[in-house]
Coordinates of C-alpha atoms and ligand atoms in Angstrom, one line a residue:
M1 CA 11.3 -8.7 18.5
D2 CA 7.9 -10.5 18.1
K3 CA 7.7 -13.6 16.0
I4 CA 4.7 -15.4 14.3
V5 CA 4.6 -19.2 14.8
I6 CA 2.5 -21.3 12.4
R7 CA 1.7 -25.0 12.2
G8 CA 0.6 -25.3 8.7
G9 CA -1.7 -27.7 6.7
R10 CA -5.1 -26.5 7.9
P11 CA -7.5 -25.3 5.1
L12 CA -8.9 -21.9 6.1
K13 CA -12.7 -21.8 6.4
G14 CA -15.2 -19.1 7.3
E15 CA -15.7 -15.4 6.9
V16 CA -13.2 -12.5 7.4
V17 CA -13.6 -8.8 7.3
V18 CA -11.1 -6.6 5.5
S19 CA -9.8 -3.4 7.3
G20 CA -9.4 0.1 5.9
A21 CA -6.6 0.5 3.3
K22 CA -3.2 1.6 4.4
N23 CA -2.4 3.1 1.0
A24 CA -5.7 5.0 1.0
A25 CA -5.5 6.2 4.7
L26 CA -2.0 7.7 4.4
P27 CA -2.7 10.3 1.7
V28 CA -6.3 11.0 3.1
L29 CA -5.0 11.7 6.6
I30 CA -2.3 13.9 5.2
S31 CA -4.8 15.8 3.1
A32 CA -6.0 17.4 6.4
L33 CA -2.9 19.7 6.0
L34 CA -4.7 21.5 3.2
T35 CA -7.3 23.1 5.4
D36 CA -7.5 24.9 8.8
R37 CA -10.8 23.2 9.5
E38 CA -11.5 19.9 11.3
C39 CA -11.5 16.7 9.3
R40 CA -12.9 13.5 10.6
Y41 CA -11.8 10.0 9.4
L42 CA -13.7 6.7 9.8
N43 CA -12.5 3.1 9.3
V44 CA -8.8 4.2 9.7
P45 CA -6.8 0.9 10.1
Q46 CA -4.8 0.5 13.3
L47 CA -1.3 0.1 11.7
V48 CA 2.2 1.2 12.5
D49 CA 2.1 3.4 9.4
T50 CA -1.1 5.2 10.3
Q51 CA 0.3 5.8 13.8
T52 CA 3.5 7.2 12.2
T53 CA 1.5 9.5 10.0
L54 CA -0.5 10.8 12.9
G55 CA 2.8 11.4 14.8
L56 CA 4.1 13.3 11.8
L57 CA 1.0 15.5 11.6
T58 CA 1.1 16.1 15.4
E59 CA 4.8 17.3 15.1
M60 CA 3.5 19.8 12.5
G61 CA 1.0 21.3 14.8
S62 CA -2.1 19.2 14.4
T63 CA -4.7 18.6 17.0
I64 CA -5.7 15.0 16.8
V65 CA -8.6 13.4 18.7
A66 CA -9.2 9.7 18.4
D67 CA -12.5 8.2 19.7
K68 CA -14.2 4.9 19.1
E69 CA -15.8 6.1 15.8
G70 CA -12.7 7.5 14.2
I71 CA -10.1 10.2 14.2
A72 CA -10.5 14.0 14.1
I73 CA -7.6 16.1 12.8
Q74 CA -7.4 19.9 12.7
I75 CA -4.3 21.9 11.7
A76 CA -5.5 25.4 12.5
E77 CA -1.9 26.7 12.6
L78 CA 1.0 24.9 11.0
S79 CA 3.8 25.3 13.5
S80 CA 6.5 23.4 11.6
P81 CA 6.4 22.4 7.9
V82 CA 9.1 19.8 8.5
A83 CA 9.2 16.1 8.1
P84 CA 12.4 14.9 9.8
Y85 CA 14.7 12.1 8.6
D86 CA 14.1 9.9 11.6
L87 CA 10.4 9.8 10.8
V88 CA 10.6 9.7 7.0
R89 CA 13.2 6.8 7.0
R90 CA 10.6 4.7 8.8
M91 CA 7.8 5.5 6.4
R92 CA 8.6 6.6 2.8
A93 CA 5.0 7.7 2.3
S94 CA 5.9 10.8 4.5
I95 CA 6.9 12.3 1.1
L96 CA 3.1 12.9 0.7
V97 CA 3.3 16.0 3.0
L98 CA 5.5 17.8 0.6
G99 CA 2.9 19.0 -1.9
P100 CA 0.3 19.9 0.8
L101 CA 2.8 21.9 2.9
V102 CA 3.9 24.0 -0.1
A103 CA 0.3 24.5 -1.1
R104 CA -0.8 25.5 2.4
V105 CA 2.0 27.6 3.8
G106 CA 4.3 28.1 0.8
R107 CA 7.3 26.1 2.3
A108 CA 8.4 22.6 3.3
K109 CA 11.4 20.8 4.5
V110 CA 11.0 17.1 4.0
S111 CA 13.8 14.5 4.4
L112 CA 14.6 12.6 1.2
P113 CA 13.0 9.2 1.9
G114 CA 16.0 7.1 0.8
G115 CA 15.6 3.6 -0.5
C116 CA 14.1 0.6 1.1
A117 CA 14.3 -3.2 0.7
I118 CA 12.3 -3.2 -2.5
G119 CA 14.1 -0.5 -4.4
A120 CA 15.8 2.9 -4.6
R121 CA 12.4 4.6 -4.5
P122 CA 13.4 7.9 -6.0
V123 CA 11.1 11.0 -5.7
N124 CA 12.4 12.9 -8.7
L125 CA 8.9 12.9 -10.3
H126 CA 7.4 14.6 -7.3
I127 CA 10.2 17.3 -7.2
N128 CA 10.1 18.0 -11.0
A129 CA 6.4 18.4 -10.9
L130 CA 6.5 20.9 -8.1
R131 CA 9.2 22.8 -9.9
K132 CA 6.9 23.0 -13.0
M133 CA 4.3 24.5 -10.7
G134 CA 6.7 27.3 -9.8
A135 CA 8.2 26.0 -6.6
Q136 CA 11.9 26.6 -5.7
V137 CA 13.1 23.1 -4.7
D138 CA 16.6 22.4 -3.5
I139 CA 18.3 19.4 -1.9
E140 CA 20.2 20.4 1.2
D141 CA 21.8 18.0 3.6
G142 CA 19.5 15.1 2.6
Y143 CA 16.4 17.3 2.8
I144 CA 14.0 18.6 0.1
V145 CA 13.7 22.3 0.8
A146 CA 10.8 23.7 -1.2
S147 CA 9.1 27.1 -1.3
A148 CA 6.6 29.0 -3.4
K149 CA 4.6 32.2 -2.9
R150 CA 1.7 30.4 -4.5
L151 CA 1.9 27.3 -6.7
Q152 CA 0.9 27.9 -10.3
G153 CA -1.2 25.4 -12.4
A154 CA 0.9 23.5 -15.0
K155 CA 0.7 20.7 -17.5
I156 CA 2.6 17.8 -15.9
Y157 CA 3.6 14.5 -17.6
F158 CA 4.8 11.6 -15.3
D159 CA 7.2 9.6 -17.4
T160 CA 6.6 6.7 -15.0
V161 CA 3.3 6.0 -13.4
T162 CA 3.7 7.0 -9.8
V163 CA 1.0 6.5 -7.2
T164 CA 2.2 8.9 -4.4
G165 CA 3.6 11.2 -7.1
T166 CA 0.1 11.5 -8.5
E167 CA -1.4 12.0 -5.1
N168 CA 1.2 14.5 -4.0
I169 CA 0.8 16.8 -7.0
M170 CA -3.0 16.4 -7.1
M171 CA -3.1 17.6 -3.5
A172 CA -0.7 20.5 -4.2
A173 CA -2.8 21.5 -7.3
T174 CA -6.0 21.9 -5.3
L175 CA -4.8 25.3 -3.9
A176 CA -2.7 26.4 -6.9
Q177 CA -3.4 29.4 -9.0
G178 CA -5.1 28.1 -12.2
T179 CA -5.5 24.7 -13.6
T180 CA -3.1 21.7 -13.4
E181 CA -3.2 18.7 -15.7
L182 CA -1.6 15.5 -14.6
Q183 CA -0.8 13.2 -17.6
N184 CA 0.1 9.5 -17.3
A185 CA -1.4 9.7 -13.8
A186 CA -1.8 6.7 -11.6
R187 CA -5.3 5.1 -11.8
E188 CA -5.2 3.2 -8.5
P189 CA -8.5 3.2 -6.4
E190 CA -6.5 4.9 -3.6
V191 CA -6.0 7.9 -6.0
V192 CA -9.7 8.0 -6.6
S193 CA -10.6 7.8 -2.9
L194 CA -8.2 10.7 -2.3
A195 CA -9.7 12.7 -5.1
E196 CA -13.2 12.1 -3.7
T197 CA -12.1 13.3 -0.3
L198 CA -10.5 16.4 -1.7
I199 CA -13.7 17.1 -3.8
A200 CA -15.7 16.8 -0.5
M201 CA -13.4 19.5 0.9
G202 CA -14.3 21.8 -2.0
A203 CA -11.5 20.9 -4.5
K204 CA -12.3 20.9 -8.2
I205 CA -10.9 17.7 -9.7
Q206 CA -11.9 15.7 -12.8
G207 CA -10.6 12.5 -14.2
A208 CA -9.4 10.7 -11.1
G209 CA -9.1 7.0 -12.0
T210 CA -8.1 7.8 -15.5
S211 CA -4.6 8.6 -16.9
T212 CA -5.4 12.3 -17.1
I213 CA -6.5 14.3 -14.0
V214 CA -7.4 18.0 -14.2
V215 CA -7.4 20.1 -11.1
E216 CA -8.7 23.7 -11.0
G217 CA -7.1 25.5 -8.0
V218 CA -9.4 27.1 -5.4
G219 CA -8.6 29.7 -2.6
R220 CA -9.3 27.4 0.4
L221 CA -10.6 24.0 1.3
E222 CA -13.2 23.1 4.0
G223 CA -13.1 20.2 6.5
T224 CA -14.9 17.0 5.7
T225 CA -15.7 13.5 7.1
A226 CA -14.3 10.7 5.1
T227 CA -14.5 6.9 5.4
I228 CA -11.3 5.1 4.5
M229 CA -11.9 2.6 1.6
S230 CA -11.3 -1.1 2.3
D231 CA -7.8 -2.5 1.6
R232 CA -7.7 -4.3 -1.7
I233 CA -4.3 -5.6 -1.0
E234 CA -5.3 -7.1 2.4
A235 CA -8.4 -8.5 0.6
G236 CA -6.1 -10.0 -2.1
T237 CA -3.8 -11.5 0.5
L238 CA -6.8 -13.1 2.3
M239 CA -8.0 -14.5 -1.1
I240 CA -4.6 -16.0 -1.8
A241 CA -4.6 -17.5 1.8
A242 CA -7.8 -19.3 1.0
A243 CA -6.4 -20.5 -2.3
I244 CA -3.0 -21.8 -1.0
T245 CA -4.6 -23.7 2.0
N246 CA -7.3 -25.3 -0.3
G247 CA -9.8 -23.5 1.9
D248 CA -13.2 -21.9 1.5
V249 CA -13.3 -18.3 2.7
V250 CA -15.7 -15.4 2.2
V251 CA -13.6 -12.2 2.2
K252 CA -16.0 -9.4 3.3
N253 CA -16.0 -5.6 3.0
C254 CA -14.0 -5.6 -0.2
N255 CA -14.8 -4.3 -3.7
P256 CA -14.6 -7.1 -6.3
E257 CA -14.1 -4.4 -9.0
H258 CA -10.7 -3.6 -7.4
L259 CA -9.6 -7.2 -7.6
L260 CA -10.4 -8.2 -11.2
S261 CA -6.8 -9.0 -12.2
L262 CA -6.1 -11.2 -9.1
S263 CA -9.5 -12.9 -9.5
E264 CA -8.8 -13.8 -13.1
L265 CA -5.4 -15.3 -12.1
L266 CA -6.9 -17.3 -9.2
Q267 CA -9.6 -18.7 -11.5
Q268 CA -7.0 -19.6 -14.2
A269 CA -5.1 -21.4 -11.4
G270 CA -8.2 -23.5 -10.7
C271 CA -9.8 -21.7 -7.8
V272 CA -13.6 -21.2 -7.7
L273 CA -14.6 -17.6 -7.0
E274 CA -18.1 -16.2 -6.2
K275 CA -18.4 -12.4 -6.4
M276 CA -21.0 -10.6 -4.2
D277 CA -21.8 -6.9 -3.6
N278 CA -19.0 -6.3 -1.2
A279 CA -17.4 -9.7 -0.8
I280 CA -15.7 -12.5 -2.7
R281 CA -15.8 -16.2 -1.8
V282 CA -12.7 -18.2 -2.7
Q283 CA -12.5 -21.9 -2.8
G284 CA -8.9 -23.1 -3.2
V285 CA -7.1 -26.0 -4.8
T286 CA -4.6 -28.6 -3.6
R287 CA -2.2 -27.7 -6.4
P288 CA -2.8 -24.8 -8.7
E289 CA -2.2 -24.6 -12.5
A290 CA 1.0 -22.8 -13.4
L291 CA 0.6 -19.2 -14.7
D292 CA 2.4 -16.4 -16.4
I293 CA 2.2 -13.3 -14.2
V294 CA 3.3 -9.7 -14.9
T295 CA 2.9 -6.9 -12.3
S296 CA 1.9 -3.5 -13.6
P297 CA 0.2 -0.3 -12.5
Y298 CA -3.6 -0.5 -11.8
P299 CA -5.7 -2.0 -13.3
G300 CA -2.9 -4.5 -14.0
F301 CA -1.8 -7.1 -11.4
A302 CA -0.7 -5.3 -8.3
T303 CA 3.0 -5.5 -7.4
D304 CA 1.8 -5.5 -3.8
L305 CA 0.4 -9.0 -4.3
Q306 CA 3.3 -10.4 -6.2
A307 CA 5.1 -12.0 -3.3
Q308 CA 1.8 -13.6 -2.0
M309 CA 1.1 -15.0 -5.4
M310 CA 4.6 -16.4 -5.6
A311 CA 4.0 -18.4 -2.5
F312 CA 0.9 -19.9 -4.0
M313 CA 2.6 -20.6 -7.3
S314 CA 5.4 -22.4 -5.5
L315 CA 3.0 -25.4 -5.3
A316 CA 1.8 -25.3 -8.9
K317 CA 1.6 -28.2 -11.3
G318 CA 4.3 -26.9 -13.7
T319 CA 6.5 -23.8 -14.0
T320 CA 5.3 -20.2 -13.4
L321 CA 7.0 -17.1 -14.6
I322 CA 6.5 -13.9 -12.6
A323 CA 7.8 -10.6 -14.0
E324 CA 8.1 -7.7 -11.5
T325 CA 8.0 -4.6 -13.7
V326 CA 7.3 -1.9 -11.0
F327 CA 10.2 -2.2 -8.5
E328 CA 13.7 -3.3 -9.1
N329 CA 14.3 -5.5 -6.1
R330 CA 11.0 -7.0 -5.0
F331 CA 12.2 -10.6 -4.8
M332 CA 13.5 -10.6 -1.3
H333 CA 11.0 -13.3 -0.3
V334 CA 12.5 -15.8 -2.8
G335 CA 15.4 -16.9 -0.6
E336 CA 13.1 -17.5 2.4
L337 CA 10.5 -19.4 0.3
C338 CA 13.3 -21.6 -1.0
R339 CA 14.2 -22.4 2.6
M340 CA 10.7 -23.8 2.9
G341 CA 11.3 -26.1 -0.1
A342 CA 10.2 -23.9 -3.0
N343 CA 12.1 -24.1 -6.2
I344 CA 12.5 -20.5 -7.5
K345 CA 15.3 -19.0 -9.6
I346 CA 15.6 -15.3 -10.4
D347 CA 16.7 -14.0 -13.8
G348 CA 16.7 -10.2 -13.7
H349 CA 13.2 -9.0 -13.2
T350 CA 11.7 -12.4 -13.7
A351 CA 11.3 -15.2 -11.2
K352 CA 10.9 -18.8 -12.5
I353 CA 9.0 -21.0 -10.1
V354 CA 9.1 -24.7 -10.6
G355 CA 6.1 -26.1 -8.7
V356 CA 6.7 -28.5 -5.8
K357 CA 4.2 -30.9 -4.2
S358 CA 4.7 -29.5 -0.7
L359 CA 6.4 -26.9 1.5
Q360 CA 8.1 -27.6 4.8
G361 CA 8.0 -25.3 7.8
A362 CA 11.2 -23.5 8.7
P363 CA 12.5 -20.5 10.6
V364 CA 12.4 -17.6 8.1
M365 CA 12.9 -13.8 8.2
A366 CA 10.6 -11.1 6.9
T367 CA 12.4 -8.4 4.8
D368 CA 9.5 -6.1 3.8
L369 CA 5.8 -5.7 4.2
R370 CA 4.5 -7.9 1.4
A371 CA 7.3 -10.4 1.6
S372 CA 6.3 -11.1 5.2
A373 CA 2.7 -11.7 4.1
S374 CA 4.0 -14.3 1.5
L375 CA 5.9 -16.1 4.3
V376 CA 2.8 -16.3 6.4
L377 CA 0.8 -17.7 3.5
A378 CA 3.6 -20.3 2.8
G379 CA 3.6 -21.2 6.5
L380 CA -0.2 -21.7 6.5
R381 CA 0.3 -24.4 3.8
A382 CA 3.6 -25.9 4.8
T383 CA 3.8 -29.1 6.8
G384 CA 5.3 -28.6 10.3
K385 CA 6.3 -25.4 12.1
T386 CA 7.2 -22.1 10.5
E387 CA 8.7 -19.3 12.7
I388 CA 8.7 -15.8 11.0
S389 CA 11.0 -13.2 12.6
R390 CA 11.1 -9.4 12.1
I391 CA 7.3 -9.3 11.7
Y392 CA 7.4 -5.6 12.5
H393 CA 7.3 -5.4 8.7
L394 CA 3.9 -7.1 8.7
D395 CA 2.6 -4.7 11.4
R396 CA 3.2 -1.8 9.1
G397 CA 0.4 -2.8 6.7
Y398 CA -1.8 -5.5 8.2
E399 CA -4.2 -5.0 11.1
A400 CA -4.0 -8.0 13.5
M401 CA -3.4 -10.5 10.6
E402 CA -2.6 -13.4 12.9
K403 CA -6.0 -12.9 14.7
K404 CA -7.8 -12.9 11.3
F405 CA -6.2 -16.2 10.2
A406 CA -6.8 -17.8 13.6
L407 CA -10.5 -17.0 13.3
L408 CA -10.4 -18.9 10.0
G409 CA -9.0 -22.0 11.7
A410 CA -5.2 -21.5 11.3
D411 CA -2.8 -22.7 14.0
I412 CA -1.1 -19.3 14.2
R413 CA 0.1 -17.2 17.1
R414 CA 2.3 -14.2 17.9
V415 CA 5.1 -14.8 20.3
K416 CA 6.3 -11.8 22.1
G417 CA 10.0 -11.3 21.5
Ligands
EPZ501 C1 2.8 3.2 -3.8 O1 4.2 3.5 -3.6 C2 2.4 2.3 -2.7 N1 2.6 3.0 -1.4 C3 3.2 1.0 -2.7 O2 2.8 0.1 -1.7 C4 3.0 0.3 -4.1 O3 3.8 -0.8 -4.2 C5 3.4 1.3 -5.2 O4 2.6 2.6 -5.0 C6 3.0 0.8 -6.6 O5 1.7 0.4 -6.6 C7 1.7 3.9 -1.0 O6 0.7 4.1 -1.7 C8 1.9 4.5 0.3 P1 5.4 4.5 -7.2 P2 5.0 4.6 -4.4 O7 5.8 6.0 -7.0 O8 4.0 5.7 -4.7 C9 9.3 4.9 -9.7 C10 3.0 -1.4 0.0 O9 3.5 -2.5 0.1 N2 9.4 6.3 -9.3 O10 4.0 4.2 -7.8 O11 6.2 5.0 -3.7 C11 9.6 3.9 -8.5 O12 10.9 3.8 -8.3 C12 3.7 -0.3 -0.7 O13 1.9 -1.1 0.5 C13 10.4 7.1 -9.8 O14 11.2 6.7 -10.6 O15 5.4 3.9 -5.7 C14 8.9 2.7 -9.0 O16 9.8 1.9 -9.8 C15 5.1 -0.7 -1.2 N3 10.4 8.4 -9.4 C16 7.7 3.2 -9.8 O17 8.0 4.6 -10.1 C17 9.5 9.0 -8.6 O18 9.6 10.2 -8.3 C18 6.4 3.1 -9.1 O19 6.5 3.8 -7.9 C19 8.5 8.1 -8.1 C20 8.4 6.8 -8.4

């Protein structure tokens, strides 16, 4: 298995361009299931998860043509509305095919995703909502088996804000009979970008980006050409990299409006930020001020940036508290950061980080996508050599991360395992 080797201590300097967003690309690519016409997608990030998604769509009968501009997908005939366990276990977001398959062909067989490193990751809210729309949904041998002659519009209340739950049901509702109202819907920018893509296909959706989304079902959807929005989590990771290395970096091709919560925290920590039309400049600090951080659904502070921020706060002047309110086990990076000299204790859903003056390089192991990013950030700052193993986690969600950091002056390389 590949490793990333870093010799830390170099401030990052220069400009870096953010890639397309993993969490926007996955639902948008899957939305092609809703039409028999060709859809074209631009700015699709080259990630393990996007490749997995294209593989899944191919299994179902898609024709996929990739060229230097982008990716064309057409599912004229759905040969197999099945998402097998072997595939779903590698990418939980495969659950997003459930709603579109039932809406398009009236049936679906999707493996239960099972848990992952950061939590149990149930999909009960997806299933309950489909049942409310008239689908018969049973669990058989670890699979969700769903069917419906035609989904019916319904009023659906999500008792927990769920991003892919909102996306799954919003897609299903575009072809349902009548109107569907999603209450307590997720407000993430990725939900908005999916809604915009669906509207361009002929869907009738109002309220995306607010807690109440209303979808009026239509008979069919047309093809479209969509550009994947830039990845706000990659942008945030790059901003924190500039901060932790006391660097000076312009993060380009990002939307500062999607990063207000992180920007506020970085400024409170002592960083200097300059916002431009589609870029943010971040000047870091040697040692940040300690903060109180709570993760929450958008527009709150993103759980997907929690691990990265913890690496930065491990060097703070004082004690930082980070409460993880979205997932029940998203502190897997704590043990590895402590191996690098951080002083972090976990108390339930809260981590207490007593700032230290420096981190020391060490061999560490990635456990999940964002935890691996936090270890890279810690390694960029630490004195000495850091070797990060199991970086296949990183490759799921970051496009050529080590190359981007090397262009900013980091001493970082991928060692083929
Ligand atoms: C999406 O996951 C993202 N993935 C995650 O990004 C992100 O961390 C998460 O939203 C929160 O922002 C994609 O968009 C592909 P949720 P999702 O449903 O939709 C509970 C990354 O690092 N819940 O919003 O799976 C759930 O257990 C990944 O890029 C139920 O109880 O997350 C969690 O506690 C990690 N029942 C909370 O809701 C359900 O049916 C939020 O989960 C669904 C969710």
